[in-house]
């Protein structure tokens, strides 16, 4: 049983790593603040030039 438990833990860790790498990041072109959600305005400076970082 410990073999399957170990494999399950490893699979879950890999799944979490893949999900974290797919997160989109945005940056305000006005002040440079990194934002992790898409929005029309920067929550820091209020600038409206928020772009996706690849």
CSV table of N, CA and C in Angstrom, one decimal:
chain,number,residue,atom,x,y,z
A,1,UNK,N,0.8,-1.2,0.0
A,1,UNK,CA,0.0,0.0,0.0
A,1,UNK,C,0.8,1.3,0.0
A,2,UNK,N,2.0,1.2,0.6
A,2,UNK,CA,2.8,2.5,0.7
A,2,UNK,C,3.3,2.9,-0.7
A,3,UNK,N,3.5,1.9,-1.6
A,3,UNK,CA,3.9,2.2,-2.9
A,3,UNK,C,2.8,3.1,-3.6
A,4,UNK,N,1.6,2.8,-3.5
A,4,UNK,CA,0.5,3.5,-4.1
A,4,UNK,C,0.3,4.9,-3.4
A,5,UNK,N,0.5,4.9,-2.1
A,5,UNK,CA,0.4,6.2,-1.4
A,5,UNK,C,1.5,7.2,-1.9
A,6,UNK,N,2.7,6.6,-2.0
A,6,UNK,CA,3.8,7.4,-2.5
A,6,UNK,C,3.6,7.9,-3.9
A,7,UNK,N,3.1,7.1,-4.8
A,7,UNK,CA,2.8,7.5,-6.1
A,7,UNK,C,1.7,8.5,-6.2
A,8,UNK,N,0.7,8.4,-5.3
A,8,UNK,CA,-0.3,9.4,-5.3
A,8,UNK,C,0.2,10.7,-4.8
A,9,UNK,N,1.1,10.8,-3.8
A,9,UNK,CA,1.6,12.0,-3.4
A,9,UNK,C,2.5,12.7,-4.5
A,10,UNK,N,3.2,11.9,-5.2
A,10,UNK,CA,4.1,12.4,-6.3
A,10,UNK,C,3.2,13.0,-7.4
A,11,UNK,N,2.1,12.3,-7.7
A,11,UNK,CA,1.2,12.7,-8.8
A,11,UNK,C,0.6,14.0,-8.4
A,12,UNK,N,0.1,14.1,-7.1
A,12,UNK,CA,-0.5,15.4,-6.7
A,12,UNK,C,0.5,16.5,-6.7
A,13,UNK,N,1.7,16.3,-6.3
A,13,UNK,CA,2.7,17.4,-6.3
A,13,UNK,C,3.0,17.8,-7.8
A,14,UNK,N,3.1,16.9,-8.7
A,14,UNK,CA,3.3,17.2,-10.1
A,14,UNK,C,2.1,18.0,-10.6
A,15,UNK,N,0.9,17.6,-10.3
A,15,UNK,CA,-0.4,18.3,-10.7
A,15,UNK,C,-0.4,19.7,-10.2
A,16,UNK,N,0.0,20.0,-9.0
A,16,UNK,CA,0.1,21.3,-8.4
A,16,UNK,C,1.1,22.2,-9.1
A,17,UNK,N,2.3,21.6,-9.5
A,17,UNK,CA,3.3,22.3,-10.2
A,17,UNK,C,2.9,22.7,-11.5
A,18,UNK,N,2.2,21.9,-12.2
A,18,UNK,CA,1.7,22.2,-13.6
A,18,UNK,C,0.7,23.3,-13.5
A,19,UNK,N,-0.2,23.2,-12.5
A,19,UNK,CA,-1.3,24.2,-12.4
A,19,UNK,C,-0.7,25.6,-12.1
A,20,UNK,N,0.4,25.6,-11.2
A,20,UNK,CA,1.0,26.8,-10.9
A,20,UNK,C,1.8,27.5,-12.1
A,21,UNK,N,2.3,26.6,-13.0
A,21,UNK,CA,3.0,27.2,-14.1
A,21,UNK,C,2.1,27.8,-15.2
A,22,UNK,N,0.8,27.4,-15.1
A,22,UNK,CA,-0.2,27.9,-16.1
A,22,UNK,C,-0.8,29.2,-15.7
A,23,UNK,N,-0.5,29.7,-14.5
A,23,UNK,CA,-1.1,30.9,-14.0
A,23,UNK,C,-0.7,32.1,-14.9
A,24,UNK,N,-1.6,32.9,-15.2
A,24,UNK,CA,-1.3,34.1,-16.0
A,24,UNK,C,-0.8,35.2,-15.1
A,25,UNK,N,0.1,36.0,-15.6
A,25,UNK,CA,0.6,37.1,-14.9
A,25,UNK,C,0.5,38.4,-15.7
A,26,UNK,N,0.1,39.4,-15.1
A,26,UNK,CA,-0.1,40.7,-15.9
A,26,UNK,C,0.8,41.7,-15.2
A,27,UNK,N,1.2,42.8,-15.9
A,27,UNK,CA,2.0,43.8,-15.4
A,27,UNK,C,1.5,45.2,-15.9
A,28,UNK,N,1.5,46.1,-15.0
A,28,UNK,CA,1.0,47.5,-15.3
A,28,UNK,C,2.2,48.2,-16.0
A,29,UNK,N,1.9,48.7,-17.2
A,29,UNK,CA,2.9,49.3,-18.0
A,29,UNK,C,3.3,50.7,-17.4
A,30,UNK,N,2.4,51.2,-16.6
A,30,UNK,CA,2.7,52.6,-16.0
A,30,UNK,C,3.6,52.5,-14.8
A,31,UNK,N,3.3,51.6,-13.8
A,31,UNK,CA,4.1,51.5,-12.6
A,31,UNK,C,4.9,50.2,-12.5
A,32,UNK,N,4.7,49.2,-13.3
A,32,UNK,CA,5.4,48.0,-13.2
A,32,UNK,C,4.9,46.9,-12.2
A,33,UNK,N,3.8,47.2,-11.6
A,33,UNK,CA,3.3,46.3,-10.6
A,33,UNK,C,2.8,45.0,-11.2
A,34,UNK,N,3.2,43.8,-10.6
A,34,UNK,CA,2.8,42.5,-11.1
A,34,UNK,C,1.4,42.3,-10.6
A,35,UNK,N,0.5,41.8,-11.4
A,35,UNK,CA,-0.9,41.5,-11.0
A,35,UNK,C,-1.2,40.1,-11.5
A,36,UNK,N,-1.9,39.3,-10.6
A,36,UNK,CA,-2.1,37.9,-11.0
A,36,UNK,C,-3.6,37.7,-11.4
A,37,UNK,N,-4.3,38.7,-11.6
A,37,UNK,CA,-5.6,38.6,-12.2
A,37,UNK,C,-5.8,39.6,-13.3
A,38,UNK,N,-6.6,39.3,-14.3
A,38,UNK,CA,-6.8,40.2,-15.4
A,38,UNK,C,-7.8,41.3,-14.9
A,39,UNK,N,-7.4,42.6,-15.1
A,39,UNK,CA,-8.3,43.7,-14.7
A,39,UNK,C,-8.1,44.8,-15.7
A,40,UNK,N,-9.0,45.7,-15.7
A,40,UNK,CA,-9.0,46.8,-16.6
A,40,UNK,C,-8.1,47.9,-16.1
A,41,UNK,N,-7.8,47.9,-14.8
A,41,UNK,CA,-7.0,49.0,-14.2
A,41,UNK,C,-6.0,48.4,-13.1
A,42,UNK,N,-4.9,49.0,-13.0
A,42,UNK,CA,-3.9,48.5,-12.0
A,42,UNK,C,-4.5,48.9,-10.6
A,43,UNK,N,-4.5,48.0,-9.7
A,43,UNK,CA,-5.0,48.3,-8.3
A,43,UNK,C,-4.0,49.1,-7.5
A,44,UNK,N,-2.8,49.2,-8.0
A,44,UNK,CA,-1.8,50.0,-7.3
A,44,UNK,C,-1.8,51.5,-7.7
A,45,UNK,N,-1.8,51.8,-9.0
A,45,UNK,CA,-1.7,53.2,-9.4
A,45,UNK,C,-2.9,53.6,-10.2
A,46,UNK,N,-3.8,52.7,-10.5
A,46,UNK,CA,-5.0,53.1,-11.3
A,46,UNK,C,-4.8,53.2,-12.8
A,47,UNK,N,-3.5,52.9,-13.3
A,47,UNK,CA,-3.2,52.9,-14.7
A,47,UNK,C,-4.1,51.9,-15.5
A,48,UNK,N,-4.4,52.2,-16.7
A,48,UNK,CA,-5.3,51.4,-17.5
A,48,UNK,C,-4.5,50.6,-18.5
A,49,UNK,N,-3.2,50.6,-18.5
A,49,UNK,CA,-2.4,49.8,-19.5
A,49,UNK,C,-1.8,48.6,-18.8
A,50,UNK,N,-2.7,47.6,-18.6
A,50,UNK,CA,-2.3,46.3,-18.0
A,50,UNK,C,-2.1,45.3,-19.1
A,51,UNK,N,-0.9,44.7,-19.1
A,51,UNK,CA,-0.6,43.8,-20.2
A,51,UNK,C,-0.2,42.4,-19.6
A,52,UNK,N,-0.5,41.3,-20.4
A,52,UNK,CA,-0.1,40.0,-20.0
A,52,UNK,C,1.4,39.8,-20.2
A,53,UNK,N,2.1,39.2,-19.2
A,53,UNK,CA,3.5,38.9,-19.3
A,53,UNK,C,3.6,37.4,-19.7
A,54,UNK,N,4.4,37.1,-20.6
A,54,UNK,CA,4.6,35.7,-21.0
A,54,UNK,C,5.8,35.1,-20.5
